[in-house]
GROMACS .gro file of C-alpha atoms in nm:
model
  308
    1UNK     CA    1   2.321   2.014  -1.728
    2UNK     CA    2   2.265   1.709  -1.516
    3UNK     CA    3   2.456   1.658  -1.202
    4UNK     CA    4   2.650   1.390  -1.094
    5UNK     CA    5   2.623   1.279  -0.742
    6UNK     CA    6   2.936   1.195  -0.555
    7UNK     CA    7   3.006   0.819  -0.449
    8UNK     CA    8   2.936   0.765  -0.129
    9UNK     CA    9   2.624   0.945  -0.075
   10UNK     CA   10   2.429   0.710   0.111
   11UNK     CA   11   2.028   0.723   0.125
   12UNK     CA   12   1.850   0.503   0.408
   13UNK     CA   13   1.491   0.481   0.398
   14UNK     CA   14   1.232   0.405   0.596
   15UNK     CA   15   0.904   0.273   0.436
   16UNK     CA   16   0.527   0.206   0.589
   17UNK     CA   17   0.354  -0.100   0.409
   18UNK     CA   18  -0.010   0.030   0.330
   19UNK     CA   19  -0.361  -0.121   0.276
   20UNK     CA   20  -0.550   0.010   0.023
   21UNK     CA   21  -0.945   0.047  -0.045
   22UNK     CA   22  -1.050   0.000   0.298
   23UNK     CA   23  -1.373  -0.145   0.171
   24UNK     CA   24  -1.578   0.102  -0.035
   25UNK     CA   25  -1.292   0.315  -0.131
   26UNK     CA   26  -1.171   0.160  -0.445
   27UNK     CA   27  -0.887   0.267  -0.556
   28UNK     CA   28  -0.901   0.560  -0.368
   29UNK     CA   29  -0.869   0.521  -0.003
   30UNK     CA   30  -0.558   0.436   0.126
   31UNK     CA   31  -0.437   0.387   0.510
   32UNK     CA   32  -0.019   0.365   0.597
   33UNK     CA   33   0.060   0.109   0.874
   34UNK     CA   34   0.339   0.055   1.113
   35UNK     CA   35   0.509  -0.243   0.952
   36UNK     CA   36   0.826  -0.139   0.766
   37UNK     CA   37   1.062  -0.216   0.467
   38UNK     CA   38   1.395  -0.065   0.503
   39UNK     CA   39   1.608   0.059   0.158
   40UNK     CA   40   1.988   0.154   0.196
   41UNK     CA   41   2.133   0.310  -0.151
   42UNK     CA   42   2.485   0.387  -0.157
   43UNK     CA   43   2.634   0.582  -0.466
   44UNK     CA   44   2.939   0.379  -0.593
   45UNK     CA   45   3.145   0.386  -0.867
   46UNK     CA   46   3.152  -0.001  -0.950
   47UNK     CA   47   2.805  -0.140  -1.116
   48UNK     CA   48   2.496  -0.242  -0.943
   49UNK     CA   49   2.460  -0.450  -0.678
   50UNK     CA   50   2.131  -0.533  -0.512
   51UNK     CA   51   2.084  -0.753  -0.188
   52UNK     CA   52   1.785  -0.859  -0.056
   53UNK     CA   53   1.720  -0.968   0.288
   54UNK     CA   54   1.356  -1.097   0.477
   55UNK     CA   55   1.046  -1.105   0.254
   56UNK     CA   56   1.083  -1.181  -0.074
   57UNK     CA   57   1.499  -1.305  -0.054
   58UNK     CA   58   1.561  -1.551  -0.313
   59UNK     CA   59   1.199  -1.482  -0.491
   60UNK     CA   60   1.343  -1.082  -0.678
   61UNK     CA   61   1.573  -0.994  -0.936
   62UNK     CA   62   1.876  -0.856  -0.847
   63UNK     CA   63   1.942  -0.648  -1.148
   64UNK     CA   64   1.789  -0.358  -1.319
   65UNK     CA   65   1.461  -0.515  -1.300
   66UNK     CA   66   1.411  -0.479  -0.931
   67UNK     CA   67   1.114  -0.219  -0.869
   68UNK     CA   68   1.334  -0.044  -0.604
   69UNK     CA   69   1.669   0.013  -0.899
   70UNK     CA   70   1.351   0.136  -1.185
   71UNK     CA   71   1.216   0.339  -0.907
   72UNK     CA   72   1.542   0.493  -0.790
   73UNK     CA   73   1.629   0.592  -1.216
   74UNK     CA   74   1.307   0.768  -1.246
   75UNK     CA   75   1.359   0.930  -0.963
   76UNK     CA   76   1.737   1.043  -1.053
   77UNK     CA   77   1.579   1.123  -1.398
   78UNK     CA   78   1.311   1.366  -1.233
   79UNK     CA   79   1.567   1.551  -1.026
   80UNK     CA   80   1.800   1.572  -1.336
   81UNK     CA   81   2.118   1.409  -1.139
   82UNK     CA   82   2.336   1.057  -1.216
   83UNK     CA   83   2.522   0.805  -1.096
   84UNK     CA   84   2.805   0.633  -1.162
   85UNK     CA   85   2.695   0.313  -0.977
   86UNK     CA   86   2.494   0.158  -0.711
   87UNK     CA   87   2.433  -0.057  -0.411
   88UNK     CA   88   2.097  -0.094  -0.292
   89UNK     CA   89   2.037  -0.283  -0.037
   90UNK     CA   90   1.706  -0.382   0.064
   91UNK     CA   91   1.576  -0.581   0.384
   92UNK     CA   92   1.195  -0.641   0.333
   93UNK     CA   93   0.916  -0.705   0.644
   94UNK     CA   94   0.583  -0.595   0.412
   95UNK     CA   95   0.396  -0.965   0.286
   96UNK     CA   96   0.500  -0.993  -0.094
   97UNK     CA   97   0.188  -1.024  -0.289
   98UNK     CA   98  -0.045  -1.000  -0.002
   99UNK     CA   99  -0.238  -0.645  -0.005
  100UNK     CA  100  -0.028  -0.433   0.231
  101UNK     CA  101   0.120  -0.247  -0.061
  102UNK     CA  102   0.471  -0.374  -0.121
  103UNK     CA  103   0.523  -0.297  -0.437
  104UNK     CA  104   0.391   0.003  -0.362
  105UNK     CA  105   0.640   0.065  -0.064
  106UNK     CA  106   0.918  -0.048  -0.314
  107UNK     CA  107   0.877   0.244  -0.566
  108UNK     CA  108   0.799   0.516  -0.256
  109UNK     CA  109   1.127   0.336  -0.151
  110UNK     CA  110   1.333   0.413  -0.479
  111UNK     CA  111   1.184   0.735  -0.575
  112UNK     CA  112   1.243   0.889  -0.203
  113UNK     CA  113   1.600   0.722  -0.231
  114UNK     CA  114   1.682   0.924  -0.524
  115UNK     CA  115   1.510   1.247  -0.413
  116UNK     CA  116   1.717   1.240  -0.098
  117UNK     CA  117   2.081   1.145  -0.250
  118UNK     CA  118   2.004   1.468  -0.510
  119UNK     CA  119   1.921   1.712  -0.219
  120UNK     CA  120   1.523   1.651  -0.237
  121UNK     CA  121   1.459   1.882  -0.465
  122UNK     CA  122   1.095   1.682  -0.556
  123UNK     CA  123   0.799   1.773  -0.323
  124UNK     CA  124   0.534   1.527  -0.192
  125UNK     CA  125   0.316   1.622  -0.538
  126UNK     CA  126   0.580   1.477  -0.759
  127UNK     CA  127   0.689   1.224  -0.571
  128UNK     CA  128   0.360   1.075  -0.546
  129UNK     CA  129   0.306   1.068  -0.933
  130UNK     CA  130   0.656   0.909  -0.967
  131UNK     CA  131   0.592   0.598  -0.733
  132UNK     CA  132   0.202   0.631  -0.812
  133UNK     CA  133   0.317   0.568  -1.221
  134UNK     CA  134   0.431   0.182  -1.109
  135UNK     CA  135   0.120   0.077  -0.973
  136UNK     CA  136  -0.124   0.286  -1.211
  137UNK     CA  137  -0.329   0.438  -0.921
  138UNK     CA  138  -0.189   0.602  -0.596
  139UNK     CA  139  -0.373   0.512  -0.324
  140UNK     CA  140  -0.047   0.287  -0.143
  141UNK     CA  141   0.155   0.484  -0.286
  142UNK     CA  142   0.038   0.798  -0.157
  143UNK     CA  143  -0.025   0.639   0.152
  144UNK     CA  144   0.343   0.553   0.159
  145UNK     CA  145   0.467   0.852   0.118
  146UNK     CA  146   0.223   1.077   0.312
  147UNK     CA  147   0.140   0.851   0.591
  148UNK     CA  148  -0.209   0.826   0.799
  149UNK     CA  149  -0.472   0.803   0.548
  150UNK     CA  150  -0.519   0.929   0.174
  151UNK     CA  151  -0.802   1.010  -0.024
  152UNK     CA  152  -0.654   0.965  -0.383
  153UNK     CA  153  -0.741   1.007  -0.745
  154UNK     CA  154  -0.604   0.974  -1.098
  155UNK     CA  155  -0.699   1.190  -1.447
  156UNK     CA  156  -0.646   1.015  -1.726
  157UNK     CA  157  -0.557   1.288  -2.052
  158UNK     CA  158  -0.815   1.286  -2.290
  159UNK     CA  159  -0.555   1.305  -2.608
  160UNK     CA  160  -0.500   0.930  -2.502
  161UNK     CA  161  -0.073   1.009  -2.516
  162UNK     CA  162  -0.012   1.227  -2.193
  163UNK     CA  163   0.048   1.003  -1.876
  164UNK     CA  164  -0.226   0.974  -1.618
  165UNK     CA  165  -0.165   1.228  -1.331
  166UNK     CA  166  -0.196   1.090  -0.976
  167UNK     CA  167  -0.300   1.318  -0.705
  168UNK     CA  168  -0.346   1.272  -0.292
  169UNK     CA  169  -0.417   1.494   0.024
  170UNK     CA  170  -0.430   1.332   0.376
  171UNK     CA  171  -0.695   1.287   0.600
  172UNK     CA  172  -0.535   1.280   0.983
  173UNK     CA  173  -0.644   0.965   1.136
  174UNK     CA  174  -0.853   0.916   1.470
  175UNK     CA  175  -0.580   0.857   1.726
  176UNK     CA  176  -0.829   0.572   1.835
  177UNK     CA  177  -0.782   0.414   1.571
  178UNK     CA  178  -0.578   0.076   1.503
  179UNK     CA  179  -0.532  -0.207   1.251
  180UNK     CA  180  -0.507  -0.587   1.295
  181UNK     CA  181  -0.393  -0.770   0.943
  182UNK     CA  182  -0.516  -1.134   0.910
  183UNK     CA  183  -0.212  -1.235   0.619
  184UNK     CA  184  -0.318  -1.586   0.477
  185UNK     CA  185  -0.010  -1.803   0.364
  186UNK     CA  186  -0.061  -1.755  -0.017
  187UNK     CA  187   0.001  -1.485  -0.311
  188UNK     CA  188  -0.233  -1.292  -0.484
  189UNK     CA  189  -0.137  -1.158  -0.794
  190UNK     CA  190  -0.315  -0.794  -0.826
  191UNK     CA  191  -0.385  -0.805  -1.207
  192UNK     CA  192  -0.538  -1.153  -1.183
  193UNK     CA  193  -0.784  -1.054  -0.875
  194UNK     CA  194  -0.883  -0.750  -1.102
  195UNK     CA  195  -0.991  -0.982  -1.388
  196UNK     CA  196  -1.285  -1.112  -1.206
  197UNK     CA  197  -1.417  -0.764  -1.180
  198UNK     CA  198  -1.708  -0.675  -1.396
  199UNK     CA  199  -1.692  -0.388  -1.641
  200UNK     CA  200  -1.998  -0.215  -1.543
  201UNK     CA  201  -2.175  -0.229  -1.208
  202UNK     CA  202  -2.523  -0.122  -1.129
  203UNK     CA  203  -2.614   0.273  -1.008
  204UNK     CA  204  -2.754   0.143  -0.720
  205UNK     CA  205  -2.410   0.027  -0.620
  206UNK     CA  206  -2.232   0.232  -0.757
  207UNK     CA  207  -2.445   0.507  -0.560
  208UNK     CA  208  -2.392   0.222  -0.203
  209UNK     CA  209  -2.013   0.246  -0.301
  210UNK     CA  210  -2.023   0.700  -0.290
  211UNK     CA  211  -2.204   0.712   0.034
  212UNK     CA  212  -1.989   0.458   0.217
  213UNK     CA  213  -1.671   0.640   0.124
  214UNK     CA  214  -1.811   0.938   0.245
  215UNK     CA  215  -1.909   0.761   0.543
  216UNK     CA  216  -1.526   0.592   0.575
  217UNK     CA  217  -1.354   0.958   0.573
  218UNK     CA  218  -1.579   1.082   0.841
  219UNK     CA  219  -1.522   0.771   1.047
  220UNK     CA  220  -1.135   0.782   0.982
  221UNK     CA  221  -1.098   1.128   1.100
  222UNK     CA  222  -1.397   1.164   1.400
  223UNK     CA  223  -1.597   0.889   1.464
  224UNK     CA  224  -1.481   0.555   1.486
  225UNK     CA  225  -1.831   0.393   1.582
  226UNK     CA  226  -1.904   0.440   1.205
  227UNK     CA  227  -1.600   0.163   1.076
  228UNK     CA  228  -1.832  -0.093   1.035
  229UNK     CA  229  -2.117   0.088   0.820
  230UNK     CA  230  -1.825   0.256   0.662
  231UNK     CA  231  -1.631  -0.009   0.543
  232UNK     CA  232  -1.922  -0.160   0.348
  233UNK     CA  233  -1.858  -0.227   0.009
  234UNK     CA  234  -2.063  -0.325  -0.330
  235UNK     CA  235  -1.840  -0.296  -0.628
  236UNK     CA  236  -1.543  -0.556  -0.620
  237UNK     CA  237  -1.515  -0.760  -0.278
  238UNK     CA  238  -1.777  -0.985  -0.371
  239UNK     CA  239  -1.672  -1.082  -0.671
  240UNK     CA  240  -1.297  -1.109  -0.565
  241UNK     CA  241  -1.470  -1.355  -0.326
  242UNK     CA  242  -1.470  -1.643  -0.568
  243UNK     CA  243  -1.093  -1.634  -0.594
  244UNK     CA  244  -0.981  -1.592  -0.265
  245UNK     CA  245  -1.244  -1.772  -0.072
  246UNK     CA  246  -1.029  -1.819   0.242
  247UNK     CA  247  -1.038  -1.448   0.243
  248UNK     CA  248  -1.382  -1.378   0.185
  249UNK     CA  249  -1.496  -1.651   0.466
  250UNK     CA  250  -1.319  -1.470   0.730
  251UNK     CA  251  -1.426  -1.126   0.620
  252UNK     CA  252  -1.753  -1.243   0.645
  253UNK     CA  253  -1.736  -1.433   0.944
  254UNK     CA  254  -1.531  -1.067   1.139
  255UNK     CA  255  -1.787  -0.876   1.010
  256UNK     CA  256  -2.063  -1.109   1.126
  257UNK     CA  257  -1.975  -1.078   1.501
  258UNK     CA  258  -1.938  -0.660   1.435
  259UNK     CA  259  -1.589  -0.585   1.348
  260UNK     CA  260  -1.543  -0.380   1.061
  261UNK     CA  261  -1.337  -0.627   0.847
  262UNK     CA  262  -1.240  -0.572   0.440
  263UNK     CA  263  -0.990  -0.745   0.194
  264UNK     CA  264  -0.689  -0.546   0.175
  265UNK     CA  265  -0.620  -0.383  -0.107
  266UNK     CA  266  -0.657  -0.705  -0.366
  267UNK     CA  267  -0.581  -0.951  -0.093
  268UNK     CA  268  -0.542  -1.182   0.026
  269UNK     CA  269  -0.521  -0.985   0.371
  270UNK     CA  270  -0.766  -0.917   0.571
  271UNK     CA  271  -0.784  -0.630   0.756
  272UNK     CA  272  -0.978  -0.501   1.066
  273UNK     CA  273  -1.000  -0.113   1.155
  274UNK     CA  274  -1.064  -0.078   1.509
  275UNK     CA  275  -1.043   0.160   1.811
  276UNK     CA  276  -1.124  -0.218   2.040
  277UNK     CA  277  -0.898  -0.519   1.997
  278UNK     CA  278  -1.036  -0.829   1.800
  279UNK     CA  279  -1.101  -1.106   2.021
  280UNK     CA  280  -0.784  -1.330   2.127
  281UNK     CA  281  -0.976  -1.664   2.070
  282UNK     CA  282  -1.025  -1.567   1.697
  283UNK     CA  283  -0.682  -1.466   1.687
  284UNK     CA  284  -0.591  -1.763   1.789
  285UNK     CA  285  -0.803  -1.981   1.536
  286UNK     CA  286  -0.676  -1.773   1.282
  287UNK     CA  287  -0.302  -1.840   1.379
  288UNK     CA  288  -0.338  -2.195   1.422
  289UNK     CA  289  -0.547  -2.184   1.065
  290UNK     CA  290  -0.177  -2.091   0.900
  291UNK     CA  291  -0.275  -1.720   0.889
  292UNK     CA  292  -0.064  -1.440   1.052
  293UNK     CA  293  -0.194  -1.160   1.260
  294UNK     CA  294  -0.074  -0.839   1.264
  295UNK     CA  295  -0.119  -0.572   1.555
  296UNK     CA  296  -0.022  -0.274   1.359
  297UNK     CA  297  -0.031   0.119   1.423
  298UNK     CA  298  -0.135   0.351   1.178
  299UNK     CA  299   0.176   0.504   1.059
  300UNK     CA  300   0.382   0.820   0.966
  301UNK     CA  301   0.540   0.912   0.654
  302UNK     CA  302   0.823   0.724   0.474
  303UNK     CA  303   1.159   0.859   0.648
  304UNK     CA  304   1.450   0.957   0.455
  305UNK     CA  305   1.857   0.979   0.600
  306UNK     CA  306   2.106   1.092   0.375
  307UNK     CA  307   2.473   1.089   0.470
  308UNK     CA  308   2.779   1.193   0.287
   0.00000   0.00000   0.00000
């Protein structure tokens, strides 16, 4: 029999953007960074209200469409518990539509805001494939969730009915180790940066692609002095290049000068792993250019509060 939470249970959350790919990795690699979206749900017994505050105020729905409300009912559905109503109340600091995972960090947010008001009754496992199911592949999600980085993976059922199953472990991160986010002043829309990707690619880099992810967990975890060879990447930045050519001049122009520099996630962010800081003159440019630049930690895992 499902339960009914009472009103006033209140669920805070605390949520790490994420970048995703980290060059080679596609799809699978994932990294959690210190900048943070905050969720408050409140169990009420009036009907929905959502507020919105920072990024994207004015630009979401404030209804049962909002990722964080479908997030939050699947995860009430997988812990078997209800509702009579609720406020959610959002204040956003993750880029919308930029590559540092926010939609990502909006289902983590709803499905860890509905495992906390039922008691947390879902593990890490389930959780993952909950948020992971929004995006269609887990790497921010995971990310999210876990904190420090992810390797990730999805199997897709053969009988072509079952939903895909997401899976992640984390790799611990070298303490070295930091990020600095180049966020250009424009959207990129996920699905239409995938559509310039080719359906097949070539062995040969397809076989570049498997040895530089190998290369990127072994430089995440023990050597830094391999980010740059590790962050190399055959199978979708160059193409993605043509559509966000902003993107791809300053990737190219980072990496040039030997900082290990990739589009994050599907962009338009770019992002530089590091254990030295990128020099303040290109920060600078960059800044004065109309892009942002973010000195970001690699971070924990999303933090949950529950009261009443």
């Amino acid at each position: 029999m499902t339960t009914e939470i009472p009103v006033g249970r209140k669920a805070t959350v605390k949520i790490p953007a994420s970048s995703a790919n980290l060059g080679p990795g596609f799809d699978t690699l994932g990294l959690a960074l210190g900048l943070y979206d905050h969720v408050t749900v409140e169990v009420t017994d009036a009907p929905l209200v959502v507020e919105v505050t920072g990024e994207g105020q004015g630009e979401v729905p404030l209804d049962e469409s909002h990722l964080v409300v479908r997030a939050i009912r699947a995860g009430l559905k997988a812990a078997d518990v209800s509702v009579r109503g609720l406020k959610v109340t959002c204040h956003n600091s993750i880029p919308q539509s930029r590559g540092l995972g926010s939609s990502a960090s909006a289902a983590v947010a709803g499905v860890c805001a509905a495992n906390g008001l039922a008691g947390f009754p879902l593990g890490d496992d389930q959780l993952v494939q909950l948020a992971s199911a929004f995006e269609g592949h887990p790497d921010n999600a995971a990310a999210s969730i876990l904190g420090g980085a992810v390797v990730s993976w999805t199997n897709v059922p053969i009988d072509g009915h079952s939903e895909p199953k997401h899976y992640a472990v984390g790799v611990k991160v070298h303490e070295a180790i930091k990020a600095t986010a180049f966020v250009p002043d424009f959207h990129a829309s996920t699905e239409a940066v995938r559509r310039v990707l080719p359906s097949d690619v070539s062995h040969l880099d397809a076989r570049f692609n498997v040895s530089r992810t190998a290369v990127m967990t072994i430089a995440l975890q023990h050597d830094p002095s391999l980010l740059w060879e590790g962050t190399r990447d055959r199978l979708h930045q160059t193409y993605r290049a043509e559509v966000l050519p902003i993107t791809a001049e300053w990737v190219n122009r980072l990496r040039n000068l030997g900082y290990p520099a990739f589009l994050s996630g599907a962009g338009p962010t770019i992002m530089v792993l590091s254990t030295e800081d990128v020099d303040q003159k290109l920060k600078d440019e960059a800044i004065e250019r109309g892009i942002r630049v973010l000195e970001l930690e690699v971070a924990g895992p999303v933090q949950v509060e529950v009261n009443g």
